[in-house]
PDB file of C-alpha atoms in Angstrom:
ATOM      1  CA  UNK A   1       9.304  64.741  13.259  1.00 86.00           C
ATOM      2  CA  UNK A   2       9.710  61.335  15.281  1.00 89.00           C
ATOM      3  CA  UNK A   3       8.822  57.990  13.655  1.00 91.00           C
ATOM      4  CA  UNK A   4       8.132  55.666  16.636  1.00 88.00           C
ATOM      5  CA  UNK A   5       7.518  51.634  15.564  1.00 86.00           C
ATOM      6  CA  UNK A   6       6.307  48.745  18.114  1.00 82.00           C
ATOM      7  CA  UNK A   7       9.160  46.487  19.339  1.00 75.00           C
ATOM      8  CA  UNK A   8       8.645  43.645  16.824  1.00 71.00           C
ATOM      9  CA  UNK A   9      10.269  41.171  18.853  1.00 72.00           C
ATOM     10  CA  UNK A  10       6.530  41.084  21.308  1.00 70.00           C
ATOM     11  CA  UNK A  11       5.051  40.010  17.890  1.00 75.00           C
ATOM     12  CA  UNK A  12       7.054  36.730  17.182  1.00 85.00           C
ATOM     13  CA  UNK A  13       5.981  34.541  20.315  1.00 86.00           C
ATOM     14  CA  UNK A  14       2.213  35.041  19.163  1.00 86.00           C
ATOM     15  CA  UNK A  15       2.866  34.611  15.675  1.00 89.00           C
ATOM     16  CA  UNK A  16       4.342  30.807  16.651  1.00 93.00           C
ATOM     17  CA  UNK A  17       2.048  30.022  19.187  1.00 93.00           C
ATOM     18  CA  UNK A  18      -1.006  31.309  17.140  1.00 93.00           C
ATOM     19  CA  UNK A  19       0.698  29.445  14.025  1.00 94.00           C
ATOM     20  CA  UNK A  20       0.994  26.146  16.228  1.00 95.00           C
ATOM     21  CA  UNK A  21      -2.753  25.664  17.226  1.00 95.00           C
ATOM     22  CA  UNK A  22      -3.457  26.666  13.676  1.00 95.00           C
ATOM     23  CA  UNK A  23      -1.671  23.308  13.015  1.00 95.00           C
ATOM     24  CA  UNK A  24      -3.332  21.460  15.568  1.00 93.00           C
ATOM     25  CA  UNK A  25      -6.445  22.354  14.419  1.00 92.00           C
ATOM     26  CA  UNK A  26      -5.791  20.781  10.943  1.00 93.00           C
ATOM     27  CA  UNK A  27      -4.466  18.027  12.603  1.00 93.00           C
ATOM     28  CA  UNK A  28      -7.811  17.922  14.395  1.00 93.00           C
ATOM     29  CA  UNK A  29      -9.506  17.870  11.023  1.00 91.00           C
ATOM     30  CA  UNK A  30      -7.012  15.061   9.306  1.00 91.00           C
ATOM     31  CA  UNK A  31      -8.413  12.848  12.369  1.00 90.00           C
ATOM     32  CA  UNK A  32     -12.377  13.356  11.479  1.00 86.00           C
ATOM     33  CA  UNK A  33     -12.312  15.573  15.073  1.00 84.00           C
ATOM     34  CA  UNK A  34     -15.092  18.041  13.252  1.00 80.00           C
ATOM     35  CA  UNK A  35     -16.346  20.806  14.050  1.00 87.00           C
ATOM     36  CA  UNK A  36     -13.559  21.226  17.105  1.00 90.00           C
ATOM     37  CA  UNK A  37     -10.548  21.021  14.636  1.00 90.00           C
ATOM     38  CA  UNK A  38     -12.601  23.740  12.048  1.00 93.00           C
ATOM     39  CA  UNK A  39     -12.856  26.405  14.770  1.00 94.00           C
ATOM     40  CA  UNK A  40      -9.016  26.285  15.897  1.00 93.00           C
ATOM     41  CA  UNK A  41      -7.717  25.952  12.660  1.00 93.00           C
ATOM     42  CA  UNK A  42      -9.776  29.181  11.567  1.00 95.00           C
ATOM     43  CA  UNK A  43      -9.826  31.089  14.163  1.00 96.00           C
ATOM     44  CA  UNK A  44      -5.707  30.807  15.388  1.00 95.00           C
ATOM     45  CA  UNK A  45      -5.459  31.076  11.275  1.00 95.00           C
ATOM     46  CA  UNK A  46      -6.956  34.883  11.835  1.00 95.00           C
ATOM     47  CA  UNK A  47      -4.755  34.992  14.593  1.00 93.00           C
ATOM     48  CA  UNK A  48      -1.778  34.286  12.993  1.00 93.00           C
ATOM     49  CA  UNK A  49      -2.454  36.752  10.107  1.00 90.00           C
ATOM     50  CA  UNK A  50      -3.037  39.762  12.437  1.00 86.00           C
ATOM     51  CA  UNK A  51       0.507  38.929  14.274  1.00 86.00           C
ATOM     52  CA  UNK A  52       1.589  38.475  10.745  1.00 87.00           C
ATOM     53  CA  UNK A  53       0.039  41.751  10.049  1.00 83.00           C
ATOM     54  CA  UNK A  54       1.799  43.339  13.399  1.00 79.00           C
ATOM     55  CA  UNK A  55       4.807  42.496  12.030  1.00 81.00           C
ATOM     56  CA  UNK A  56       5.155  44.000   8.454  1.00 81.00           C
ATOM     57  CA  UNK A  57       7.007  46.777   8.551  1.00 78.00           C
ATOM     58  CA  UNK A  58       4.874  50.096   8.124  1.00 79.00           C
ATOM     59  CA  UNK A  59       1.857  48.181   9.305  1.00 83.00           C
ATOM     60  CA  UNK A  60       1.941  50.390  12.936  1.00 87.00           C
ATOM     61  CA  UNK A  61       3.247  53.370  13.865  1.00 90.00           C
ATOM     62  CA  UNK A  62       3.261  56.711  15.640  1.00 92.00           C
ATOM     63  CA  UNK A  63       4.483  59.939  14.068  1.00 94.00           C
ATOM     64  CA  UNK A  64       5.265  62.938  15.959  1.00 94.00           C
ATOM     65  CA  UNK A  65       5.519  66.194  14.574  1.00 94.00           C
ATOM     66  CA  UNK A  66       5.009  70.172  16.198  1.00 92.00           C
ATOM     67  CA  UNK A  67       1.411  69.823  14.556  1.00 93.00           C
ATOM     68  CA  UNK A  68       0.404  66.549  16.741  1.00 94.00           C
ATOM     69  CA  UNK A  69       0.682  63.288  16.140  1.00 94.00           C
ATOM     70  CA  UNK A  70      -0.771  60.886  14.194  1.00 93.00           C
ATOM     71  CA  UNK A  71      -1.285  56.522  14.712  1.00 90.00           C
ATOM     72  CA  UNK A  72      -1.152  53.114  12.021  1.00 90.00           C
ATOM     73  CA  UNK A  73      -2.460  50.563  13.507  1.00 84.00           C
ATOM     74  CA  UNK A  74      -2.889  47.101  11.483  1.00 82.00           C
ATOM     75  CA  UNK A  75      -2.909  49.192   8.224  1.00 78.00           C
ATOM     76  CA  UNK A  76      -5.771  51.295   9.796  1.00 84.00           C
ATOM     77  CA  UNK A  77      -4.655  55.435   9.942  1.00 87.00           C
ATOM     78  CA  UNK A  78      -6.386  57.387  11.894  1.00 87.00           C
ATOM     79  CA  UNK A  79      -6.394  61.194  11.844  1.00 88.00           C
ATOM     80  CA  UNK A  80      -4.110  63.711  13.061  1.00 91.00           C
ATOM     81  CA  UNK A  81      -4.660  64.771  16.573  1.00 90.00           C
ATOM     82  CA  UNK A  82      -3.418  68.432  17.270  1.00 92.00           C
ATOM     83  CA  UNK A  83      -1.662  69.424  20.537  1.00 93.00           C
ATOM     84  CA  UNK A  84      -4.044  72.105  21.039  1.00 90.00           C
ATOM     85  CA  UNK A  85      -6.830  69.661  21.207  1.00 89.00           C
ATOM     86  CA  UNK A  86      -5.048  66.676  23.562  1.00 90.00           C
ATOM     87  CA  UNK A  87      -4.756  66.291  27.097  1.00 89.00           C
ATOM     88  CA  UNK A  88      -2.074  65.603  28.982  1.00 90.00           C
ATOM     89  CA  UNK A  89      -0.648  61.684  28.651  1.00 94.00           C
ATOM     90  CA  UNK A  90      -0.144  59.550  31.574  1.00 90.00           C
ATOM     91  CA  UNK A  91       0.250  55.903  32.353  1.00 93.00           C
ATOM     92  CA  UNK A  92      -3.220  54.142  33.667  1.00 89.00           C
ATOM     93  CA  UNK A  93      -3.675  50.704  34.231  1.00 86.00           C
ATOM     94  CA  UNK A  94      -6.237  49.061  32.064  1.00 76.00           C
ATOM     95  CA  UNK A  95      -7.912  45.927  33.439  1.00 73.00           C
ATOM     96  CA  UNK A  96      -6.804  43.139  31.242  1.00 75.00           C
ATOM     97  CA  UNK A  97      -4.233  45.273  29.230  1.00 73.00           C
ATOM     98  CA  UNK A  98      -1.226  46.571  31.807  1.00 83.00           C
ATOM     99  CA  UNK A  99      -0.085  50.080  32.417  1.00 88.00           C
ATOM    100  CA  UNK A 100      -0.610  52.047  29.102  1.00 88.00           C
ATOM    101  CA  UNK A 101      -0.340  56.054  27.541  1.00 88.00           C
ATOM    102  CA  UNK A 102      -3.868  57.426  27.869  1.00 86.00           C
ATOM    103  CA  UNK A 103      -5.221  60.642  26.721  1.00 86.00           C
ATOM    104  CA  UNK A 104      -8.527  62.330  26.234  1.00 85.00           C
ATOM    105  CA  UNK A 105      -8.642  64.244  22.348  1.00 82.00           C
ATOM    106  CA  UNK A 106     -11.251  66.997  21.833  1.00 81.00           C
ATOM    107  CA  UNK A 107     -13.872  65.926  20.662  1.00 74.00           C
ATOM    108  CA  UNK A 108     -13.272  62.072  21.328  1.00 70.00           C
ATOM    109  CA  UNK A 109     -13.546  60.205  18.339  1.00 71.00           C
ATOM    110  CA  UNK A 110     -16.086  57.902  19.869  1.00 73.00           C
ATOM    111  CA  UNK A 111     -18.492  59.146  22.447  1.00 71.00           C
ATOM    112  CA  UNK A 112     -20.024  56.221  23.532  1.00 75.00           C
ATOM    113  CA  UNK A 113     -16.790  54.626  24.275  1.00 76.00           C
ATOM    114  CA  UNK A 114     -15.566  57.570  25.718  1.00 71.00           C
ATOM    115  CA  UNK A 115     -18.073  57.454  28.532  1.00 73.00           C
ATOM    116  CA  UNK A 116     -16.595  54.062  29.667  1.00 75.00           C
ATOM    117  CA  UNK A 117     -13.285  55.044  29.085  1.00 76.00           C
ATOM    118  CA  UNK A 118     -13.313  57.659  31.562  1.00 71.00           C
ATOM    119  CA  UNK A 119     -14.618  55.940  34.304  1.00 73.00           C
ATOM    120  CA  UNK A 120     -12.469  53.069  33.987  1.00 74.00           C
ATOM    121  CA  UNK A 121      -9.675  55.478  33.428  1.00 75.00           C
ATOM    122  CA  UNK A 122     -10.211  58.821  33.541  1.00 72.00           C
ATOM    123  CA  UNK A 123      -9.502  59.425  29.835  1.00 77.00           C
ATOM    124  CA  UNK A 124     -11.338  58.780  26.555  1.00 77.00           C
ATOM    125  CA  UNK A 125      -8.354  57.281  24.452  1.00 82.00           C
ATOM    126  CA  UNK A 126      -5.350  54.933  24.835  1.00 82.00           C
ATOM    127  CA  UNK A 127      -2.525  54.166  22.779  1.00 85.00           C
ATOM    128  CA  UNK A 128      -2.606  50.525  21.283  1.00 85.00           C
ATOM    129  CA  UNK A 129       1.326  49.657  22.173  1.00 86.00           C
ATOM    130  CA  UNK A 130       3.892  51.370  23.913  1.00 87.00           C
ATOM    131  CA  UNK A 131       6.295  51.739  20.643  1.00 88.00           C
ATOM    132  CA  UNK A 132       9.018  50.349  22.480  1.00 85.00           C
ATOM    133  CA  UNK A 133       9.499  52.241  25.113  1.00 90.00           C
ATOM    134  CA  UNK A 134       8.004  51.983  29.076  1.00 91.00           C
ATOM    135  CA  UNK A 135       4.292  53.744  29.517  1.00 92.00           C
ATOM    136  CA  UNK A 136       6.515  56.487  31.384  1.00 95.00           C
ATOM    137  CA  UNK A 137       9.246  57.207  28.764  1.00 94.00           C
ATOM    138  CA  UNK A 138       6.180  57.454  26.087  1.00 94.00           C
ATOM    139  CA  UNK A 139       4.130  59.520  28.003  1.00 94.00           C
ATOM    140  CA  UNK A 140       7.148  61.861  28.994  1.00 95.00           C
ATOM    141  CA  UNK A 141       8.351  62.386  25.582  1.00 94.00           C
ATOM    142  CA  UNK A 142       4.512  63.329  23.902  1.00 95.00           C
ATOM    143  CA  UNK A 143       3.706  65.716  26.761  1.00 94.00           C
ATOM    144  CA  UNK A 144       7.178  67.036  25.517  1.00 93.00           C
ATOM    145  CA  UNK A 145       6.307  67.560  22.138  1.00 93.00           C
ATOM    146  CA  UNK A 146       2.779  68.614  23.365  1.00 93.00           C
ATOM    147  CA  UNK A 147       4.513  71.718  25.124  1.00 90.00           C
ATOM    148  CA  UNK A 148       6.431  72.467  22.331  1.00 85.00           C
ATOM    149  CA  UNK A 149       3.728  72.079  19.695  1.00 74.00           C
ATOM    150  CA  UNK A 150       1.187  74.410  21.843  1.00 61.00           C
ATOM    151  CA  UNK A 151       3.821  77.198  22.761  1.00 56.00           C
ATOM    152  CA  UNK A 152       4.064  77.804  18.740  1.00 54.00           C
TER     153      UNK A 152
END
């Protein structure tokens, strides 16, 4: 089994910027500015707690094992996906997200997304972060285990 973690360090320049319009939005409220100062020091205050959240250990992950693997993401688990019912990974480029490890599960957890998802794509499902690794060196080393888990 393989514990893989998101390179924390990509969390820590979003946690301060999100924490320093947080400030300027109180700031903004201190100096009567309203309804203006209200909405940035709420909404980068959400923003700061999901970096925040990014950042505590355990909070994201992806485990590995011979039986599939398995994803944390902000707290959230979701379910074991088996080798024998994954494609193949590669690297895509998203629009608006980079080069990421894309997939297509059987049966796609969400079938109206999935639609989209393959014709922006050509696969239903994405990994959220790269674990630290490149797109490449992730998708290599889960079509790895994917050969190995489906020859047993």
């Amino acid at each position: 089994m393989a514990v893989l973690r998101p390179a924390r360090k990509r969390g820590f320049p979003g946690l301060a910027l999100a924490l320093l319009f947080t400030a300027g939005g109180v700031l903004m409220i201190r100096d009567k500015q309203g309804g203006a100062g209200w909405f940035c020091a709420l909404f980068f205050g959400l923003c700061s707690l999901v970096f925040a959240l990014q950042l505590w250990p355990g909070a994201s992950y992806l485990r590995i094992s011979t039986e599939g693997f398995e994803m944390r993401v902000l707290l959230r688990r979701r379910p074991l996906v088996r080798w024998d019912r994954v494609s193949e990974f590669r690297v895509a480029a998203l629009p608006g997200a980079g080069r990421m490890v894309v997939y297509s599960p059987d049966p796609p957890p969400q079938p109206g997304l999935a639609a989209v998802n393959r014709a922006l794509v050509g696969e239903t499902d994405a990994l959220p972060d790269n674990f630290g690794r490149s797109p490449e060196q992730l998708a290599e080393l889960l079509n790895e285990w994917r050969r190995n888990g489906a020859a047993r």
